[in-house]
Amino acid sequence: MSRIPEGTHLEARIQRMSFAQAVFAERGLLPAASSDYRMVATDIDVLTWEYHTDFHVTQGHYECKGGKVQVLDRVMWLVGVRMLLDADASYLVSAKSDREIVQFARDLHVDVLSIDNIDSVEGQIGIQDNQWLARSNYPVFDKAKSAWRDRYQEKNPSDEWKTLKSAIQMIEIDSWRLLSYGAFNRLIRTIEALSTLTREATEDSARICARYALGAAIVRFTQYLLWIARDISTMQPGDFEDYLSQKLIFGNNNPDQAVGLIESTLHLVDESLKATATPKSHGVDVARLTNPPACCSDLVKLLRELLSHRNSARFLPLAMEFKLFGSQSQLDAFESLKLVCGLGEDSTAMVCGFLIRSLGVDSSMLESCLSVLESKA
């Protein structure tokens, strides 16, 4: 079985610290030159997103090194990673560092934090050593993910595990760094596929993995909703329905070029059939292929609601994280976290309604999976 890396504990502490301060954070995201694990460039220990009332997001990333490390090398590396991510802040967490290096790093807009600094912040917030929040709970979530990784990396995995591998790759690699309408469309299809798998998987472990992956995809979906809301926020209400329809049909592609490509492809198919004396196809209605998906109208309504409640909707990703991966007792332990998730509660309920009506997600999948995974740990 795969082992959980030694640095995971420190990374989880940073994610937990962010959650406790009401900032959404994720671990283990992978910048890659491909949409799978073949060309992973590096890994991002912790990435934070702080959303504002206009849905602008402030992004920070952490590199966590608890053992011996060449601090100067890591500082230079972080400068490059910040450019890759277009992040607003960079932090290096290390056991110790010289004052000169701290100043050098600060001149490059990298803050060097010692583990003593992290201890101090945790003490001020009131975080206990064994008090894990949502997906920072690595003894539960990372252990399960390690076991699932063993299954979908087998030489000949089943179709269920192939689907799960593709979904987790989408979440960890292909959906977070450069948000786009093409990726949003793929994310919707991923949610629909995972929703089906939570009902139809033949293996108990695959069904639980599908539930986890579905929750992670839904949290990512909320981030896309805020990104889209910002994109359309300056449009007139009557304009953005057509705009979104086009984006849900064609993604990042030019509509006229996409329709032309479809028509040309169909023509080539018919010519090939004619050349082989195969009866011509009965024809394909291009207009039907370019109709918006059934969820489009409901999505427009949802986005209008989020725009009209932007002051509270900006907490949607954090609130959904704790709905699907946390617990009420975790919220009760931190006043600011509980307040913020409470503010995001109405938006979370609206998104859940959309997922049930429009994407076929079972309502039972919109509850926390923490207790299920704890029982398997």
Short mmCIF file of C-alpha atoms in Angstrom, two decimals:
data_model
loop_
_atom_site.label_atom_id
_atom_site.label_comp_id
_atom_site.label_asym_id
_atom_site.label_seq_id
_atom_site.Cartn_x
_atom_site.Cartn_y
_atom_site.Cartn_z
CA MET A 1 0.00 0.00 0.00
CA SER A 2 1.17 3.57 -0.77
CA ARG A 3 2.53 5.47 2.25
CA ILE A 4 1.42 8.94 3.27
CA PRO A 5 4.42 11.30 2.75
CA GLU A 6 6.13 12.55 5.92
CA GLY A 7 5.52 16.23 5.06
CA THR A 8 1.75 15.71 4.94
CA HIS A 9 1.29 16.54 8.63
CA LEU A 10 2.75 20.03 8.25
CA GLU A 11 0.78 20.67 5.06
CA ALA A 12 -2.41 19.59 6.81
CA ARG A 13 -1.65 21.98 9.68
CA ILE A 14 -1.44 24.89 7.22
CA GLN A 15 -4.71 23.88 5.59
CA ARG A 16 -6.33 23.54 9.01
CA MET A 17 -5.00 26.93 10.08
CA SER A 18 -6.49 28.49 6.93
CA PHE A 19 -9.88 26.86 7.55
CA ALA A 20 -9.90 28.02 11.17
CA GLN A 21 -9.39 31.58 9.89
CA ALA A 22 -12.31 31.13 7.45
CA VAL A 23 -10.15 30.88 4.32
CA PHE A 24 -10.73 28.09 1.81
CA ALA A 25 -7.65 25.92 1.17
CA GLU A 26 -6.67 22.74 -0.66
CA ARG A 27 -3.67 20.43 -0.56
CA GLY A 28 -1.96 18.26 -3.14
CA LEU A 29 -2.84 20.10 -6.35
CA LEU A 30 -0.66 19.25 -9.33
CA PRO A 31 0.40 21.63 -12.12
CA ALA A 32 0.99 19.44 -15.18
CA ALA A 33 1.63 19.74 -18.89
CA SER A 34 -0.97 17.03 -19.49
CA SER A 35 -4.44 16.37 -18.09
CA ASP A 36 -3.20 13.20 -16.36
CA TYR A 37 -0.25 12.15 -14.19
CA ARG A 38 2.23 11.66 -17.06
CA MET A 39 3.67 15.18 -17.08
CA VAL A 40 3.33 16.53 -13.56
CA ALA A 41 5.67 19.50 -13.11
CA THR A 42 5.56 19.72 -9.30
CA ASP A 43 3.01 19.72 -6.50
CA ILE A 44 1.44 22.58 -4.59
CA ASP A 45 1.52 21.82 -0.89
CA VAL A 46 -1.28 24.21 0.09
CA LEU A 47 -3.21 26.70 -2.03
CA THR A 48 -5.62 29.23 -0.50
CA TRP A 49 -8.46 31.22 -2.05
CA GLU A 50 -10.02 34.23 -0.33
CA TYR A 51 -13.07 35.57 -2.17
CA HIS A 52 -14.25 39.19 -2.01
CA THR A 53 -17.67 40.77 -2.56
CA ASP A 54 -17.05 41.32 -6.28
CA PHE A 55 -15.96 37.63 -6.51
CA HIS A 56 -12.36 38.68 -7.05
CA VAL A 57 -10.10 36.10 -5.44
CA THR A 58 -6.84 36.56 -3.54
CA GLN A 59 -4.67 33.47 -3.86
CA GLY A 60 -1.77 32.34 -1.68
CA HIS A 61 0.41 29.25 -1.79
CA TYR A 62 2.54 27.50 0.82
CA GLU A 63 5.60 25.30 0.50
CA CYS A 64 6.06 23.23 3.66
CA LYS A 65 9.44 21.81 4.65
CA GLY A 66 9.69 20.38 8.14
CA GLY A 67 13.13 18.74 7.77
CA LYS A 68 16.46 19.89 6.40
CA VAL A 69 16.11 22.10 3.36
CA GLN A 70 18.15 24.55 1.30
CA VAL A 71 15.99 27.56 2.16
CA LEU A 72 17.52 29.85 -0.47
CA ASP A 73 16.84 27.31 -3.23
CA ARG A 74 13.23 26.92 -2.07
CA VAL A 75 12.76 30.71 -2.06
CA MET A 76 13.92 30.97 -5.67
CA TRP A 77 11.69 28.04 -6.60
CA LEU A 78 8.69 29.69 -4.94
CA VAL A 79 9.18 32.84 -7.03
CA GLY A 80 8.75 30.72 -10.14
CA VAL A 81 5.73 28.90 -8.74
CA ARG A 82 4.05 32.20 -7.87
CA MET A 83 4.47 33.30 -11.49
CA LEU A 84 3.02 29.96 -12.67
CA LEU A 85 -0.01 30.33 -10.43
CA ASP A 86 -0.30 34.11 -10.78
CA ALA A 87 -0.71 34.02 -6.99
CA ASP A 88 -0.84 37.06 -4.73
CA ALA A 89 1.31 35.69 -1.90
CA SER A 90 3.95 33.00 -1.35
CA TYR A 91 4.98 31.40 1.93
CA LEU A 92 7.80 29.03 2.81
CA VAL A 93 7.33 27.14 6.06
CA SER A 94 10.60 25.69 7.33
CA ALA A 95 12.07 24.50 10.61
CA LYS A 96 14.38 27.51 10.81
CA SER A 97 16.13 30.08 8.65
CA ASP A 98 18.67 32.89 8.92
CA ARG A 99 17.55 36.48 9.29
CA GLU A 100 19.43 37.42 6.11
CA ILE A 101 17.55 34.80 4.11
CA VAL A 102 14.23 35.98 5.55
CA GLN A 103 14.99 39.51 4.33
CA PHE A 104 16.21 38.24 0.94
CA ALA A 105 12.98 36.28 0.55
CA ARG A 106 10.86 39.26 1.57
CA ASP A 107 12.51 41.35 -1.14
CA LEU A 108 11.26 38.70 -3.60
CA HIS A 109 7.76 38.82 -2.05
CA VAL A 110 8.14 35.46 -0.32
CA ASP A 111 7.42 35.25 3.41
CA VAL A 112 9.47 32.70 5.35
CA LEU A 113 7.62 31.27 8.35
CA SER A 114 9.16 29.07 11.00
CA ILE A 115 7.31 26.18 12.59
CA ASP A 116 7.44 28.26 15.79
CA ASN A 117 5.42 30.91 13.92
CA ILE A 118 2.81 28.30 13.01
CA ASP A 119 2.71 27.05 16.61
CA SER A 120 2.09 30.62 17.77
CA VAL A 121 -0.76 31.26 15.32
CA GLU A 122 -2.40 27.95 16.20
CA GLY A 123 -2.19 28.88 19.87
CA GLN A 124 -3.79 32.28 19.26
CA ILE A 125 -6.63 30.70 17.27
CA GLY A 126 -7.08 27.91 19.79
CA ILE A 127 -6.30 24.93 17.55
CA GLN A 128 -5.62 21.67 19.38
CA ASP A 129 -3.05 19.20 18.02
CA ASN A 130 -5.57 16.48 17.17
CA GLN A 131 -8.31 18.85 16.00
CA TRP A 132 -8.59 18.38 12.23
CA LEU A 133 -11.01 20.32 10.04
CA ALA A 134 -12.71 19.05 6.85
CA ARG A 135 -10.14 17.70 4.35
CA SER A 136 -7.18 18.77 6.48
CA ASN A 137 -8.03 15.56 8.38
CA TYR A 138 -5.25 13.61 6.71
CA PRO A 139 -5.41 10.55 9.01
CA VAL A 140 -8.85 9.90 7.50
CA PHE A 141 -8.86 11.38 3.99
CA ASP A 142 -5.26 10.81 2.92
CA LYS A 143 -5.32 7.22 4.14
CA ALA A 144 -8.44 6.55 2.05
CA LYS A 145 -7.01 8.32 -1.00
CA SER A 146 -3.81 6.28 -0.74
CA ALA A 147 -5.80 3.03 -0.77
CA TRP A 148 -7.91 4.21 -3.72
CA ARG A 149 -4.78 5.23 -5.62
CA ASP A 150 -3.48 1.67 -5.28
CA ARG A 151 -6.68 0.41 -6.89
CA TYR A 152 -6.87 2.71 -9.90
CA GLN A 153 -3.15 2.41 -10.60
CA GLU A 154 -3.38 -1.37 -10.92
CA LYS A 155 -2.23 -2.82 -14.22
CA ASN A 156 -5.76 -3.63 -15.40
CA PRO A 157 -8.22 -1.61 -13.30
CA SER A 158 -11.95 -2.15 -13.76
CA ASP A 159 -14.04 0.36 -15.69
CA GLU A 160 -15.26 1.77 -12.36
CA TRP A 161 -11.73 2.53 -11.22
CA LYS A 162 -10.81 3.96 -14.62
CA THR A 163 -13.72 6.40 -14.27
CA LEU A 164 -12.61 7.29 -10.74
CA LYS A 165 -9.01 7.83 -11.83
CA SER A 166 -10.18 10.18 -14.59
CA ALA A 167 -12.39 12.10 -12.15
CA ILE A 168 -9.64 12.51 -9.53
CA GLN A 169 -7.20 13.64 -12.24
CA MET A 170 -9.77 16.24 -13.26
CA ILE A 171 -9.96 17.52 -9.68
CA GLU A 172 -6.23 17.45 -8.88
CA ILE A 173 -4.78 18.51 -12.24
CA ASP A 174 -7.16 19.78 -14.85
CA SER A 175 -9.71 22.02 -13.16
CA TRP A 176 -8.04 24.40 -10.72
CA ARG A 177 -5.15 26.38 -12.22
CA LEU A 178 -6.60 27.96 -15.35
CA LEU A 179 -10.36 28.18 -15.06
CA SER A 180 -12.20 28.05 -18.39
CA TYR A 181 -15.65 27.27 -19.74
CA GLY A 182 -14.27 24.19 -21.46
CA ALA A 183 -13.07 22.87 -18.08
CA PHE A 184 -16.40 23.84 -16.51
CA ASN A 185 -18.27 21.75 -19.08
CA ARG A 186 -15.98 18.78 -18.37
CA LEU A 187 -16.55 19.28 -14.65
CA ILE A 188 -20.32 19.07 -15.13
CA ARG A 189 -19.90 15.79 -17.02
CA THR A 190 -17.61 14.52 -14.26
CA ILE A 191 -20.24 15.30 -11.61
CA GLU A 192 -22.90 13.47 -13.62
CA ALA A 193 -20.64 10.41 -14.10
CA LEU A 194 -19.69 10.29 -10.41
CA SER A 195 -23.32 10.68 -9.36
CA THR A 196 -24.19 7.63 -11.44
CA LEU A 197 -21.27 5.69 -9.98
CA THR A 198 -22.35 6.41 -6.38
CA ARG A 199 -25.54 4.46 -7.21
CA GLU A 200 -24.25 1.78 -9.55
CA ALA A 201 -20.70 0.88 -8.45
CA THR A 202 -20.41 -2.84 -7.76
CA GLU A 203 -17.61 -2.50 -5.19
CA ASP A 204 -18.17 -0.85 -1.83
CA SER A 205 -14.72 0.83 -1.95
CA ALA A 206 -15.42 2.21 -5.44
CA ARG A 207 -18.77 3.58 -4.28
CA ILE A 208 -17.16 5.34 -1.30
CA CYS A 209 -14.38 6.71 -3.51
CA ALA A 210 -17.03 7.99 -5.94
CA ARG A 211 -18.77 9.75 -3.07
CA TYR A 212 -15.53 11.45 -2.01
CA ALA A 213 -14.64 12.42 -5.58
CA LEU A 214 -18.17 13.72 -6.16
CA GLY A 215 -17.85 15.95 -3.09
CA ALA A 216 -14.46 17.26 -4.25
CA ALA A 217 -15.88 17.95 -7.72
CA ILE A 218 -18.85 19.80 -6.21
CA VAL A 219 -16.56 22.01 -4.12
CA ARG A 220 -14.61 22.80 -7.29
CA PHE A 221 -17.96 23.49 -9.03
CA THR A 222 -18.73 26.18 -6.44
CA GLN A 223 -15.43 27.87 -7.25
CA TYR A 224 -16.37 27.89 -10.92
CA LEU A 225 -19.75 29.40 -10.07
CA LEU A 226 -18.02 32.35 -8.39
CA TRP A 227 -15.61 32.66 -11.34
CA ILE A 228 -18.53 32.73 -13.79
CA ALA A 229 -20.45 35.17 -11.59
CA ARG A 230 -17.49 37.55 -11.76
CA ASP A 231 -17.26 37.07 -15.54
CA ILE A 232 -20.90 38.02 -16.12
CA SER A 233 -21.25 40.57 -13.30
CA THR A 234 -20.93 43.59 -15.62
CA MET A 235 -23.40 42.26 -18.22
CA GLN A 236 -27.06 43.17 -18.45
CA PRO A 237 -29.26 40.32 -17.13
CA GLY A 238 -30.80 39.84 -20.58
CA ASP A 239 -27.39 39.39 -22.19
CA PHE A 240 -25.69 36.81 -20.06
CA GLU A 241 -28.24 34.03 -20.71
CA ASP A 242 -27.25 33.92 -24.39
CA TYR A 243 -23.60 34.29 -23.44
CA LEU A 244 -23.76 31.34 -21.03
CA SER A 245 -25.70 29.22 -23.50
CA GLN A 246 -22.92 29.65 -26.03
CA LYS A 247 -20.26 28.84 -23.43
CA LEU A 248 -22.07 25.69 -22.31
CA ILE A 249 -22.33 24.51 -25.92
CA PHE A 250 -18.94 25.48 -27.31
CA GLY A 251 -16.76 26.02 -24.23
CA ASN A 252 -13.72 28.10 -25.22
CA ASN A 253 -14.27 27.59 -28.96
CA ASN A 254 -15.58 30.09 -31.48
CA PRO A 255 -19.23 29.11 -32.18
CA ASP A 256 -19.08 29.71 -35.95
CA GLN A 257 -15.85 27.78 -36.32
CA ALA A 258 -17.18 24.94 -34.14
CA VAL A 259 -20.37 24.60 -36.22
CA GLY A 260 -18.32 24.71 -39.41
CA LEU A 261 -16.05 21.97 -38.09
CA ILE A 262 -19.03 19.77 -37.20
CA GLU A 263 -20.57 20.25 -40.65
CA SER A 264 -17.25 19.54 -42.39
CA THR A 265 -16.76 16.39 -40.33
CA LEU A 266 -20.23 15.09 -41.16
CA HIS A 267 -19.62 15.82 -44.84
CA LEU A 268 -16.35 13.84 -44.75
CA VAL A 269 -18.13 10.93 -43.08
CA ASP A 270 -20.77 10.84 -45.82
CA GLU A 271 -18.12 11.05 -48.55
CA SER A 272 -16.21 8.17 -46.96
CA LEU A 273 -19.37 6.07 -46.81
CA LYS A 274 -20.09 6.85 -50.44
CA ALA A 275 -16.56 5.81 -51.49
CA THR A 276 -16.99 2.40 -49.84
CA ALA A 277 -20.48 1.89 -51.26
CA THR A 278 -21.88 1.99 -47.74
CA PRO A 279 -25.39 3.47 -47.51
CA LYS A 280 -25.28 7.15 -46.66
CA SER A 281 -26.02 8.06 -43.06
CA HIS A 282 -29.51 9.33 -42.38
CA GLY A 283 -28.04 12.69 -41.50
CA VAL A 284 -27.40 14.46 -38.23
CA ASP A 285 -29.26 17.56 -37.14
CA VAL A 286 -26.44 20.01 -36.48
CA ALA A 287 -28.88 22.37 -34.78
CA ARG A 288 -29.71 19.64 -32.24
CA LEU A 289 -26.01 19.13 -31.52
CA THR A 290 -25.63 22.81 -30.79
CA ASN A 291 -28.57 23.17 -28.40
CA PRO A 292 -27.59 24.22 -24.87
CA PRO A 293 -27.69 21.47 -22.22
CA ALA A 294 -30.89 21.00 -20.24
CA CYS A 295 -29.31 22.50 -17.12
CA CYS A 296 -28.65 25.87 -18.78
CA SER A 297 -31.84 27.63 -17.70
CA ASP A 298 -31.48 26.50 -14.07
CA LEU A 299 -27.81 27.50 -14.09
CA VAL A 300 -28.70 31.01 -15.23
CA LYS A 301 -31.26 31.29 -12.39
CA LEU A 302 -28.69 30.05 -9.89
CA LEU A 303 -26.10 32.57 -11.02
CA ARG A 304 -28.62 35.40 -10.79
CA GLU A 305 -29.29 34.41 -7.18
CA LEU A 306 -25.59 34.29 -6.37
CA LEU A 307 -25.07 37.73 -7.92
CA SER A 308 -27.92 39.17 -5.87
CA HIS A 309 -26.45 37.68 -2.67
CA ARG A 310 -22.78 38.26 -3.46
CA ASN A 311 -21.81 39.37 0.03
CA SER A 312 -22.66 35.92 1.44
CA ALA A 313 -22.24 33.84 -1.75
CA ARG A 314 -18.49 34.50 -1.70
CA PHE A 315 -18.24 32.03 1.20
CA LEU A 316 -19.79 29.25 -0.88
CA PRO A 317 -16.64 27.10 -1.43
CA LEU A 318 -15.76 27.09 2.27
CA ALA A 319 -19.36 26.38 3.33
CA MET A 320 -19.64 23.51 0.81
CA GLU A 321 -16.29 22.09 1.97
CA PHE A 322 -17.61 21.74 5.51
CA LYS A 323 -21.01 20.48 4.40
CA LEU A 324 -19.46 17.63 2.42
CA PHE A 325 -16.27 16.91 4.40
CA GLY A 326 -16.65 18.45 7.86
CA SER A 327 -18.98 18.34 10.84
CA GLN A 328 -21.03 20.67 13.01
CA SER A 329 -18.69 20.09 15.95
CA GLN A 330 -15.78 21.33 13.85
CA LEU A 331 -17.69 24.54 13.05
CA ASP A 332 -18.72 25.03 16.66
CA ALA A 333 -15.06 25.07 17.73
CA PHE A 334 -14.20 28.23 15.75
CA GLU A 335 -16.49 31.23 15.92
CA SER A 336 -15.36 33.00 12.73
CA LEU A 337 -15.48 29.77 10.71
CA LYS A 338 -18.98 28.99 11.99
CA LEU A 339 -20.13 32.53 11.18
CA VAL A 340 -18.77 32.48 7.64
CA CYS A 341 -20.15 29.02 6.84
CA GLY A 342 -23.49 30.18 8.24
CA LEU A 343 -23.44 33.15 5.86
CA GLY A 344 -22.82 30.76 2.97
CA GLU A 345 -25.59 28.39 4.01
CA ASP A 346 -28.33 29.82 1.76
CA SER A 347 -26.05 29.78 -1.30
CA THR A 348 -25.03 26.22 -0.47
CA ALA A 349 -28.69 25.17 -0.30
CA MET A 350 -29.35 26.77 -3.71
CA VAL A 351 -26.40 24.95 -5.28
CA CYS A 352 -27.53 21.64 -3.76
CA GLY A 353 -31.00 22.18 -5.21
CA PHE A 354 -29.47 22.76 -8.64
CA LEU A 355 -27.32 19.63 -8.37
CA ILE A 356 -30.36 17.49 -7.46
CA ARG A 357 -32.71 18.92 -10.10
CA SER A 358 -30.35 19.47 -13.01
CA LEU A 359 -27.41 17.07 -12.64
CA GLY A 360 -29.13 14.10 -11.01
CA VAL A 361 -27.15 14.09 -7.77
CA ASP A 362 -28.85 12.10 -5.02
CA SER A 363 -29.64 14.23 -1.97
CA SER A 364 -27.98 11.64 0.29
CA MET A 365 -24.67 12.41 -1.47
CA LEU A 366 -24.91 16.03 -0.32
CA GLU A 367 -24.13 15.22 3.30
CA SER A 368 -20.69 14.88 4.88
CA CYS A 369 -18.80 11.69 4.03
CA LEU A 370 -16.55 12.09 7.09
CA SER A 371 -18.32 9.52 9.28
CA VAL A 372 -18.37 6.98 6.42
CA LEU A 373 -14.62 7.27 5.92
CA GLU A 374 -13.91 7.29 9.66
CA SER A 375 -15.75 3.98 9.97
CA LYS A 376 -13.47 2.50 7.29
CA ALA A 377 -10.23 3.94 8.70
#
